[in-house]
Short mmCIF file of C-alpha atoms and ligand atoms in Angstrom, two decimals:
data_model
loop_
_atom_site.label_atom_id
_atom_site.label_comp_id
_atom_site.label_asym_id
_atom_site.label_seq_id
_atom_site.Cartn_x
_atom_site.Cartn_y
_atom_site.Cartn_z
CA UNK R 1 -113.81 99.79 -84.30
CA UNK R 2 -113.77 103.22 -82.92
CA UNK R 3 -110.95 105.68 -83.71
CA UNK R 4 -111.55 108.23 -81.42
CA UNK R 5 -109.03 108.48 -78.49
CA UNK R 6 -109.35 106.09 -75.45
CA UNK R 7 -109.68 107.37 -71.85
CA UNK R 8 -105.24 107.98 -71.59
CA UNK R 9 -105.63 109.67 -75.32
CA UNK R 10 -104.43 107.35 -77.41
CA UNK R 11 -105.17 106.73 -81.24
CA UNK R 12 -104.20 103.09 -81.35
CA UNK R 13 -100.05 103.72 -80.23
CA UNK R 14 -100.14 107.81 -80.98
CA UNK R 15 -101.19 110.82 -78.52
CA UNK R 16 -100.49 110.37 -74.78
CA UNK R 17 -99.61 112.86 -72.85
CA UNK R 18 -95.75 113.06 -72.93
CA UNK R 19 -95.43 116.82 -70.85
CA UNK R 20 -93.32 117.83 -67.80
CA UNK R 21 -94.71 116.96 -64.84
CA UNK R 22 -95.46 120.65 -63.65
CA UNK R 23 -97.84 120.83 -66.27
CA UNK R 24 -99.84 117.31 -65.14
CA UNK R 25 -102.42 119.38 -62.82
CA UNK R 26 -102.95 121.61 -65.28
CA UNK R 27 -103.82 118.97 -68.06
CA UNK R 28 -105.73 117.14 -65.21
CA UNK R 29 -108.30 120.33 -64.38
CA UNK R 30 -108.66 120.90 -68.04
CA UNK R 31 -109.74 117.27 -68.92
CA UNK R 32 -111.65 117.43 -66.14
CA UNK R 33 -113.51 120.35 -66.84
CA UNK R 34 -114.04 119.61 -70.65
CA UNK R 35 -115.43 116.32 -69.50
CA UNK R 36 -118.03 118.79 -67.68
CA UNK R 37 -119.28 121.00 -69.60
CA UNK R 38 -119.18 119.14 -73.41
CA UNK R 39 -122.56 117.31 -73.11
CA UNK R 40 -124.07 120.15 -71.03
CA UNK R 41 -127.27 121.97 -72.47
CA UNK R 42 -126.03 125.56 -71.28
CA UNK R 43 -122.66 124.77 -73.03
CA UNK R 44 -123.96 123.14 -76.28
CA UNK R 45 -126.59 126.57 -76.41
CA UNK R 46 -123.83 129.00 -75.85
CA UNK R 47 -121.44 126.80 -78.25
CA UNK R 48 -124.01 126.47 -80.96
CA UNK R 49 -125.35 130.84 -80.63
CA UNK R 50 -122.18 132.02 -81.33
CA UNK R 51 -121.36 129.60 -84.09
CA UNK R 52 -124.59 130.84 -85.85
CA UNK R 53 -124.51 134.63 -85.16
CA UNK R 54 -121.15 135.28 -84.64
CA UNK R 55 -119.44 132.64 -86.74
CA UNK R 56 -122.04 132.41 -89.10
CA UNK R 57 -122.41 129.04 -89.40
CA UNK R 58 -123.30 126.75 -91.34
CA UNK R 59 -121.16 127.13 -93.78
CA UNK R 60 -122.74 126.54 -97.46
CA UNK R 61 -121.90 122.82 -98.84
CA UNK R 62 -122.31 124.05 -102.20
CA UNK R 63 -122.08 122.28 -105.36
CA UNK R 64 -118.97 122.97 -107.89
CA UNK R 65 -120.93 122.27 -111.34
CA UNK R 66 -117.56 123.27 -113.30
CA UNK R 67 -115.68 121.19 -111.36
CA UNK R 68 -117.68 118.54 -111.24
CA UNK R 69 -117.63 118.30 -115.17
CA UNK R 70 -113.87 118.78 -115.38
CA UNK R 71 -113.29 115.83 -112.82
CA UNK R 72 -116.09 113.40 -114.00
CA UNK R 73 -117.64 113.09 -110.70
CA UNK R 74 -119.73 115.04 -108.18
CA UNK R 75 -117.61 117.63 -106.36
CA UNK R 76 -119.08 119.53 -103.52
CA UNK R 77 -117.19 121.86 -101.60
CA UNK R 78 -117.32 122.63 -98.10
CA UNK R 79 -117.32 126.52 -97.67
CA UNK R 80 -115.12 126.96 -94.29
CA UNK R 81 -113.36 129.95 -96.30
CA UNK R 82 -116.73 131.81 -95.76
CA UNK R 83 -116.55 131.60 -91.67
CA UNK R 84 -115.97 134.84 -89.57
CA UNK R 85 -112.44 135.16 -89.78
CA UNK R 86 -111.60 133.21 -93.00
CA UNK R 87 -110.94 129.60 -92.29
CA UNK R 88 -111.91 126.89 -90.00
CA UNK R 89 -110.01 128.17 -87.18
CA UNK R 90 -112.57 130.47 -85.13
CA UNK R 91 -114.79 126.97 -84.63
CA UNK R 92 -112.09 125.47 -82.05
CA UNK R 93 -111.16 128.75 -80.97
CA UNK R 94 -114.99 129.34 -79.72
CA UNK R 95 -115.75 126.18 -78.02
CA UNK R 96 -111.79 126.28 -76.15
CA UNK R 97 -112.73 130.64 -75.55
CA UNK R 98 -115.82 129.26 -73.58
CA UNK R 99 -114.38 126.02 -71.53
CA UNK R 100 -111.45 128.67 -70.88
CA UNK R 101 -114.34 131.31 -69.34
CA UNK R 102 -115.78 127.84 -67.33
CA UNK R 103 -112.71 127.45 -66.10
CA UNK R 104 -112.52 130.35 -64.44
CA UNK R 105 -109.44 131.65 -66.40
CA UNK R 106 -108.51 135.29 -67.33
CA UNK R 107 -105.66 135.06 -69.50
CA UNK R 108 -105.13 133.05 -73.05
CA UNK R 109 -101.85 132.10 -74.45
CA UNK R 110 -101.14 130.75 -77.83
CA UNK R 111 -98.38 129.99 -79.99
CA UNK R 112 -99.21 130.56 -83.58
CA UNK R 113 -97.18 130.00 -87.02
CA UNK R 114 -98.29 131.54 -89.73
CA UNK R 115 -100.24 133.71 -87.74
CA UNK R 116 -103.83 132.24 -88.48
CA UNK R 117 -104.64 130.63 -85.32
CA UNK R 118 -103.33 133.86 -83.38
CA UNK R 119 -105.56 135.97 -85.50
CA UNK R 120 -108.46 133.48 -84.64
CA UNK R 121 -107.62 133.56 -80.93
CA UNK R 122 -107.26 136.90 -80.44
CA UNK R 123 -110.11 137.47 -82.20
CA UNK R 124 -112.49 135.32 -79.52
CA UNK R 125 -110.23 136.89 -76.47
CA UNK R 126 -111.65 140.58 -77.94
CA UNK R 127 -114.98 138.89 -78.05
CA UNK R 128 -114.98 137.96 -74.32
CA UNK R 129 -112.59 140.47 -73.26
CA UNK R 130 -109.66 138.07 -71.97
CA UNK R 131 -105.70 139.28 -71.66
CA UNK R 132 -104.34 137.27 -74.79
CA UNK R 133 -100.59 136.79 -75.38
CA UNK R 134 -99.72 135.10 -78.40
CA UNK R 135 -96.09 133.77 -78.89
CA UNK R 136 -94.27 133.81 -82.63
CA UNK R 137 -91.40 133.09 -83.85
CA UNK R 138 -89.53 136.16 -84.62
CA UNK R 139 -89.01 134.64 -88.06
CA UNK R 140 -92.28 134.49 -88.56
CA UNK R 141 -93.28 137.53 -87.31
CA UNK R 142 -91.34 139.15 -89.45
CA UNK R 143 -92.56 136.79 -92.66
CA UNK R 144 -96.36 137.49 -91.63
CA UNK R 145 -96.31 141.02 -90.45
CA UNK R 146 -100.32 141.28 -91.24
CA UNK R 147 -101.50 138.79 -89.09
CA UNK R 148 -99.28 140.29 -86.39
CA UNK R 149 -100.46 143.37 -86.65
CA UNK R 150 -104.60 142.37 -86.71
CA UNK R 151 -103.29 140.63 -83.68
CA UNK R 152 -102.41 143.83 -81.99
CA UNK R 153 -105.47 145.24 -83.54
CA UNK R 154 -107.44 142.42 -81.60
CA UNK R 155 -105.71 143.43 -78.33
CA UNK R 156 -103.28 140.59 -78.33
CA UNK R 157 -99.56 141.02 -76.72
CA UNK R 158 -97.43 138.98 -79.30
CA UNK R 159 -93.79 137.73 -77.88
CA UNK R 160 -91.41 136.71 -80.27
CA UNK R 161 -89.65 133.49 -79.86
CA UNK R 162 -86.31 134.16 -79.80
CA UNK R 163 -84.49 130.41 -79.19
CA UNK R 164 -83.62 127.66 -82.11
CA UNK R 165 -85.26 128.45 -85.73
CA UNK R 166 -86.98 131.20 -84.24
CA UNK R 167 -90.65 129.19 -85.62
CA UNK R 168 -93.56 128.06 -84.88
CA UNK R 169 -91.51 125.08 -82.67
CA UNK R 170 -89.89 127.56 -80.82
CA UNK R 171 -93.29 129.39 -79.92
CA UNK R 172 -95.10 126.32 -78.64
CA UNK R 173 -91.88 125.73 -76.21
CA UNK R 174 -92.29 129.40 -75.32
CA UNK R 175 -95.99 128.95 -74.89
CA UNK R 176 -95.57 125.79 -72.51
CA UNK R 177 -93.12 127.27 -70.46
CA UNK R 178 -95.62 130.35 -70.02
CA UNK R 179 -98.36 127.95 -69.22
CA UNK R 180 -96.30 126.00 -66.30
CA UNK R 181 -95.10 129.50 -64.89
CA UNK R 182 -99.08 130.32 -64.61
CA UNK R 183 -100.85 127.35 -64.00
CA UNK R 184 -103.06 129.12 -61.92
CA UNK R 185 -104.91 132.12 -64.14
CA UNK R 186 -104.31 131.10 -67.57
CA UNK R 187 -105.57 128.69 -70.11
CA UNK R 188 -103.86 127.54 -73.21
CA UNK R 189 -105.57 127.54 -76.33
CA UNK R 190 -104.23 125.01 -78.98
CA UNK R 191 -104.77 125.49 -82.27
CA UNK R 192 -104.73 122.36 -83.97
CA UNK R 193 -105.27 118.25 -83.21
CA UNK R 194 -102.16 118.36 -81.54
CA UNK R 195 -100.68 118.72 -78.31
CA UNK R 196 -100.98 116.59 -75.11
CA UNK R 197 -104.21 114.74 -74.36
CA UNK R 198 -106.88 115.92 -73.98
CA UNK R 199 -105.98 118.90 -76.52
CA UNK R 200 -106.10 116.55 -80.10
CA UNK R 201 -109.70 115.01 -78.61
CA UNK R 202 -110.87 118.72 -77.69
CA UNK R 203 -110.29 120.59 -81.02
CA UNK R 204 -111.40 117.38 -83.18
CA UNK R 205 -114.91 117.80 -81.60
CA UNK R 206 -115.06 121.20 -81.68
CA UNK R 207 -114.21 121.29 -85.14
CA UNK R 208 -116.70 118.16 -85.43
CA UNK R 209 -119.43 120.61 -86.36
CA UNK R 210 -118.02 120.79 -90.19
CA UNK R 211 -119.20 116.92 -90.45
CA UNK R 212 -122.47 117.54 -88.68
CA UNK R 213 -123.34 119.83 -91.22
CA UNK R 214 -122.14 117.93 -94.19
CA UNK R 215 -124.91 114.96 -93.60
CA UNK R 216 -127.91 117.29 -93.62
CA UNK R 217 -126.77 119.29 -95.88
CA UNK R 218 -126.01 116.47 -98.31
CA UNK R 219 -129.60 114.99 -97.75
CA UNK R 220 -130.87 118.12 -98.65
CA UNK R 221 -129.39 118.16 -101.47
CA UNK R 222 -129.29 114.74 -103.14
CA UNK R 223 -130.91 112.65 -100.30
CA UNK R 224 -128.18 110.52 -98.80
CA UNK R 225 -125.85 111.56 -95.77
CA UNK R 226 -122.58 110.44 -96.44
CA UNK R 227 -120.58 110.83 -99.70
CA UNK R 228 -117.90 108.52 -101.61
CA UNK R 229 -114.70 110.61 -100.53
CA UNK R 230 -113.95 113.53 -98.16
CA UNK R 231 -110.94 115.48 -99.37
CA UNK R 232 -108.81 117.74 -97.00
CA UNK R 233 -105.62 119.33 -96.59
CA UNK R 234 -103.39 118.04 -93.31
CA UNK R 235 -100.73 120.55 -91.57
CA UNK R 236 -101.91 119.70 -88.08
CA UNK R 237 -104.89 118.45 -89.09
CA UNK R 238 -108.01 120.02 -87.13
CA UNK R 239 -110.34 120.77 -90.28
CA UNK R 240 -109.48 117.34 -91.92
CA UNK R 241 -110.78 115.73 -88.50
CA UNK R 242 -113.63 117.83 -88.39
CA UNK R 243 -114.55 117.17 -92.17
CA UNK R 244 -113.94 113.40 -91.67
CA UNK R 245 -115.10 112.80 -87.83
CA UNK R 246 -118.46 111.85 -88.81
CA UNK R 247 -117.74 109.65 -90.92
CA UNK R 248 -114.45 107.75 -89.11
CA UNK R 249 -116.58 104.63 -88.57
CA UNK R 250 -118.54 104.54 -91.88
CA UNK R 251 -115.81 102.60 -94.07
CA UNK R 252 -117.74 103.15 -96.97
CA UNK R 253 -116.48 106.85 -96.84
CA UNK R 254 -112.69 107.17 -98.28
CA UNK R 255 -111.32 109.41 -96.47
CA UNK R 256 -108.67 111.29 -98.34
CA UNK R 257 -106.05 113.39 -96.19
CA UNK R 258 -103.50 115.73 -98.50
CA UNK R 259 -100.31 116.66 -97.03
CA UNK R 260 -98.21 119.47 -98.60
CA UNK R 261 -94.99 118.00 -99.94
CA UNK R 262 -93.54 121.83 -100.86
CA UNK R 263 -90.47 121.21 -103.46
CA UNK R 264 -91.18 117.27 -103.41
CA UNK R 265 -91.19 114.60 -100.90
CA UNK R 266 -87.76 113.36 -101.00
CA UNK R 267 -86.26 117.21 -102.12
CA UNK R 268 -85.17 118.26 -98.24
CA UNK R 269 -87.86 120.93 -98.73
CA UNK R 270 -91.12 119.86 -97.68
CA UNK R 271 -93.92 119.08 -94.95
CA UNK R 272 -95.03 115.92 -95.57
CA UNK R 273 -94.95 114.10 -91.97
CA UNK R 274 -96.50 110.86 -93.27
CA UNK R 275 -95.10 110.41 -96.73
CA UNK R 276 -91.77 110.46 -94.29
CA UNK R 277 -93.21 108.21 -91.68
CA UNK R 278 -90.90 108.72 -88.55
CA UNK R 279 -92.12 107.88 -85.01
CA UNK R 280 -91.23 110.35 -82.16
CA UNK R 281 -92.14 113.14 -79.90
CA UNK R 282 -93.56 116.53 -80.76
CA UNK R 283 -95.54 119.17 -78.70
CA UNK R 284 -96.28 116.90 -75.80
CA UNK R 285 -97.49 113.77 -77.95
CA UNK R 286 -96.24 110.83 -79.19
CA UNK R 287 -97.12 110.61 -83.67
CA UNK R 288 -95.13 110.95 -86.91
CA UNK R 289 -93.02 113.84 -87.90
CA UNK R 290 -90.04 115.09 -89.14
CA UNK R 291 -86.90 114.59 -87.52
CA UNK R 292 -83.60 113.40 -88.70
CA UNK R 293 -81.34 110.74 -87.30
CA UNK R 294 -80.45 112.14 -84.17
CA UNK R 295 -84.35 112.56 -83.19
CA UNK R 296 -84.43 116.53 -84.06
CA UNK R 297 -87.19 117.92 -86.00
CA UNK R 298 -86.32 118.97 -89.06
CA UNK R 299 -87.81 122.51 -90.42
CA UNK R 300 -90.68 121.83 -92.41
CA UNK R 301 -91.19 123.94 -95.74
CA UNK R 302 -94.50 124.61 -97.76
CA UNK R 303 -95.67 127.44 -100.01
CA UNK R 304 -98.55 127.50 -97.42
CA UNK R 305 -97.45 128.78 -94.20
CA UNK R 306 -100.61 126.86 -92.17
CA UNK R 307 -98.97 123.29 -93.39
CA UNK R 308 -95.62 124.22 -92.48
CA UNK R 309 -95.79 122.08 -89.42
CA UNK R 310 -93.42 119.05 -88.63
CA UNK R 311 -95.59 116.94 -87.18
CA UNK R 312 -99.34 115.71 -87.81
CA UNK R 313 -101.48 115.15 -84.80
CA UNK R 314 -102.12 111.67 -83.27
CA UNK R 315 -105.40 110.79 -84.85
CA UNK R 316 -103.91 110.95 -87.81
CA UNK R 317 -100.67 108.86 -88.05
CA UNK R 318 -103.57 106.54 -86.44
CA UNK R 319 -105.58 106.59 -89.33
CA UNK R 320 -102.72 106.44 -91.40
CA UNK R 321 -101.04 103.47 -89.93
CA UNK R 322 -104.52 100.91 -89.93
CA UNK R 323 -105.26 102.61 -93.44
CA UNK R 324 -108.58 103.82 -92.86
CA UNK R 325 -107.28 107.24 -94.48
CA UNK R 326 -105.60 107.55 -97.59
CA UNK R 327 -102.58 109.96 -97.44
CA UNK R 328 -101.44 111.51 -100.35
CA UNK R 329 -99.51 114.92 -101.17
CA UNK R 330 -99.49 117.70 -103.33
CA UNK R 331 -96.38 120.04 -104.34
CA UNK R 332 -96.39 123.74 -104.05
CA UNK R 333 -97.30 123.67 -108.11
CA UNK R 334 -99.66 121.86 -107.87
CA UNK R 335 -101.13 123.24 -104.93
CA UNK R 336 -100.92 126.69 -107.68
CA UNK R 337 -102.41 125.01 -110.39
CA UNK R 338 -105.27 123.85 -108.34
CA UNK R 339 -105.96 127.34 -107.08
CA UNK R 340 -106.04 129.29 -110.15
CA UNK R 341 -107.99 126.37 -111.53
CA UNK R 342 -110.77 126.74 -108.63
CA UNK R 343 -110.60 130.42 -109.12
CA UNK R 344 -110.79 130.44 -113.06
CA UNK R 345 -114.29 128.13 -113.57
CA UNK R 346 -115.79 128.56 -109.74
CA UNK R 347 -114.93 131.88 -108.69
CA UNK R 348 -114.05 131.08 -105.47
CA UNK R 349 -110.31 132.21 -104.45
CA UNK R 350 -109.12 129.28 -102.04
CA UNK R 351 -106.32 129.62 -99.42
CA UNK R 352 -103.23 127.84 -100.35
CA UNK R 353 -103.46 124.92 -97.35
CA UNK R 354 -107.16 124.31 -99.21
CA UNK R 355 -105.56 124.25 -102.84
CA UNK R 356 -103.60 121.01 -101.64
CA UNK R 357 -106.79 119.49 -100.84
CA UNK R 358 -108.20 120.46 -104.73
CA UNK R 359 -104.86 119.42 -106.00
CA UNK R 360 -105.74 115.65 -104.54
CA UNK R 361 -108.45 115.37 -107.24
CA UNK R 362 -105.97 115.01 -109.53
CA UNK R 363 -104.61 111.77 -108.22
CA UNK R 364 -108.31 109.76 -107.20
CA UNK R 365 -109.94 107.31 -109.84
CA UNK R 366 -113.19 108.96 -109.41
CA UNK R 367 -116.58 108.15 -111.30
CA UNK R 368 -119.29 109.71 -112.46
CA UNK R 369 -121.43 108.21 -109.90
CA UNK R 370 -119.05 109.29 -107.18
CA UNK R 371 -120.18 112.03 -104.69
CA UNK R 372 -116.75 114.05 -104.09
CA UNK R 373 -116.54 116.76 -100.12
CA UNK R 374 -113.37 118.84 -100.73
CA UNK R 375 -113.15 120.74 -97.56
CA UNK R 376 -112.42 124.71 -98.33
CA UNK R 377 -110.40 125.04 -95.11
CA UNK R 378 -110.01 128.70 -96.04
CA UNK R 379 -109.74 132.06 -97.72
CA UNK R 380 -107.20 133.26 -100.42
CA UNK R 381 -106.93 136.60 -99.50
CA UNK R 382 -104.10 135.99 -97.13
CA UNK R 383 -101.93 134.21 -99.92
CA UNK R 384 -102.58 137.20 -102.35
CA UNK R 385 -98.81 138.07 -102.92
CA UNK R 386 -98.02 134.45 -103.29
CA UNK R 387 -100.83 134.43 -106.40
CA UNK R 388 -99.56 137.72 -107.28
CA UNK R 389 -95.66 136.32 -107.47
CA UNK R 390 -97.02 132.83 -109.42
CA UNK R 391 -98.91 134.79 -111.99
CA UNK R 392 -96.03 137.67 -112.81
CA UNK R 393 -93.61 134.46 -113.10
CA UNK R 394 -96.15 133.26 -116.00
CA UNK R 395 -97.42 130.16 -113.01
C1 PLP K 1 -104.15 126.65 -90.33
C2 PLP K 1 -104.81 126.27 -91.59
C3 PLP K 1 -104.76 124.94 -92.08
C4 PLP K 1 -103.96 123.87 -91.43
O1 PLP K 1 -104.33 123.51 -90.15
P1 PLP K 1 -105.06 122.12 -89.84
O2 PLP K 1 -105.01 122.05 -88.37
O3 PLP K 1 -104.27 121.05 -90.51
O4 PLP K 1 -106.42 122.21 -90.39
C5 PLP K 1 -105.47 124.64 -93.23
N1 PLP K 1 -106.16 125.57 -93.89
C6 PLP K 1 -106.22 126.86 -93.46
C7 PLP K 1 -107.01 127.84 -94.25
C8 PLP K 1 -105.55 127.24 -92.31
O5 PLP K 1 -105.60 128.52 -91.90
#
């Protein structure tokens, strides 16, 4: 059993391609050209130089001694916080900047949330000097006024999004209405396993490299390839699909997926697609999210503005309904606790989306024996005045 998408982009009854159909040719050349290129030698090179030298990959799988002896197991942690950039982002953002320059396109568009996948976008359009417009909420611009402005540093035009909640939902319908207005000179760059086919089955194996490097790295370090458990944080849920990809067909892997259940699951105030477990349409794709009876989404809420998202990309409600990942959640406290825990005995200052994957330690039966991947999806410098805030308030 495979759970990669089949040929129409489907994870078992999730994905598809549910878009107007204005945007069908554009969908069409993009599959079509991804198709192409992703086994190629010159793409793979190109892929795989600027990964190294401008990324610089691969990131350290390093093991958390302190850690380890405070859980009772073997804990190694997957340094993504240590790519160019700050998180796992820049990897999809690469491979998509390059199949955009195959395709012939000269202007990127993006919608972006908290601003990280903007920042990581603009950042690759500077690198290959492409027009890059970026639409925001105007809510969130205003919430995440840094990443806006390293966005205008970068080059990038950002638009506010000025309809509904003024969020990140409000941006991507922004962003697909650009994109069927210009079919013809620009590309749009998804930042997450979401989206229409072929997007979720794009970013998944561009982030795919995180897994690669886990087996030889792991060999190298205790001579086996795969471990017991992969931990990772789910908003969307592109560096949980890299960190598990690998691994999606070796069942003796538990693959552990953390979504960020903010005040508490059942408290009105949280992010937690799955724990939820509705059916229905989001960004072009048919998985689980948040909506209430009437079929609208419902605003998602999360101290960590990178899993404030609705929904959860297809793969994932796919793993989640045949069980071959276990979903669990952490709270915004605990997804605190676990970051000034990391920070305390390993030094390492973890973004807030990561501290929900080291908060799902606390809820695995783990052994001495076991050999533990929590996937740092990212930097804490960001989520400073959100530490700052917890620590004046006494945590
Ligand atoms: C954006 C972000 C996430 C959430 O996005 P996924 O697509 O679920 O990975 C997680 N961690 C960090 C550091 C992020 O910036």
């Amino acid at each position: 059993m495979s759970y990669l998408a089949n040929e129409n982009g489907y994870y078992g009854e999730f994905g598809g391609a549910f878009i107007p159909e204005m945007l069908q040719p554009n969908v069409d050349a993009l599959k079509a050209c991804y198709r192409e290129i992703i086994d190629s030698y010159e793409f793979k090179k190109e892929f795989i130089d600027l990964l190294k030298n401008y990324v610089g990959r691969p990131s350290p799988l390093y093991f958390a001694k302190r850690l380890s002896e405070k859980y009772g197991a073997q804990i190694f942690l997957k340094r993504e916080d240590l790519n160019h950039t700050g998180s796992h982002k820049i990897n999809n953002t690469i491979g998509q900047i390059l199949l955009a320059k195959k395709m012939g396109k000269t202007r990127i568009i993006a919608e972006t949330g908290a601003g990280q996948h903007g920042v990581a976008t603009a950042t690759v359009c500077a690198l290959m000097d492409l027009e890059c417009v970026v639409y925001m909420g105007e809510l969130d611009i205003e919430r995440q006024m840094p990443n806006v402005k390293r966005m205008e540093m970068l080059g990038a035009k950002v638009v506010p999004a000025l309809s509904g909640n003024k969020t990140l939902k409000d941006a991507t319908n922004e962003a697909l209405r650009d994109w069927i207005n210009n079919p013809e000179d620009t590309y749009y760059l998804i930042g997450s396993v979401v989206g229409p086919h072929p997007y979720p089955e794009i970013v998944a194996k561009f982030q795919s490299v995180v897994s690669e490097e886990i087996g030889w790295q792991l060999d190298e370090q205790i001579g086996r390839t795969a471990p017991d458990y992969i931990l990772a944080c789910v908003g969307g849920g592109s560096n949980a699909a890299g960190v598990f990809y690998h691994y999606l067909d070796d069942e003796n892997v538990n693959l552990v997926a953390v979504e960020a259940s903010g005040m508490g699951v059942d408290s009105g105030e949280t992010a937690a697609a799955i724990a939820l477990g509705q059916v229905g349409f989001i960004h072009g794709s048919k998985t689980m999210l948040m909506q209430d009876d009437d079929g609208q989404i419902i605003e998602p809420y999360s101290i960590s503005a990178g899993l404030d998202y609705p929904g959860i990309g297809p793969l994932h409600a796919h793993l989640a309904k045949t069980g071959r990942a276990r979903f669990i959640d952490a709270t915004d406290q605990e997804a605190l606790d676990a970051a000034f825990l990391l920070t305390k005995i390993e030094g390492i200052i973890p973004a807030l989306e990561s501290a929900h994957a080291l908060a799902g330690l606390n809820k695995l039966d783990l052994k001495p024996t076991d050999v533990v991947v929590v996937n740092i999806s990212g930097r804490g410098d960001k989520d400073m005045d959100t530490y700052i805030k917890s620590m004046e308030n006494g945590k």
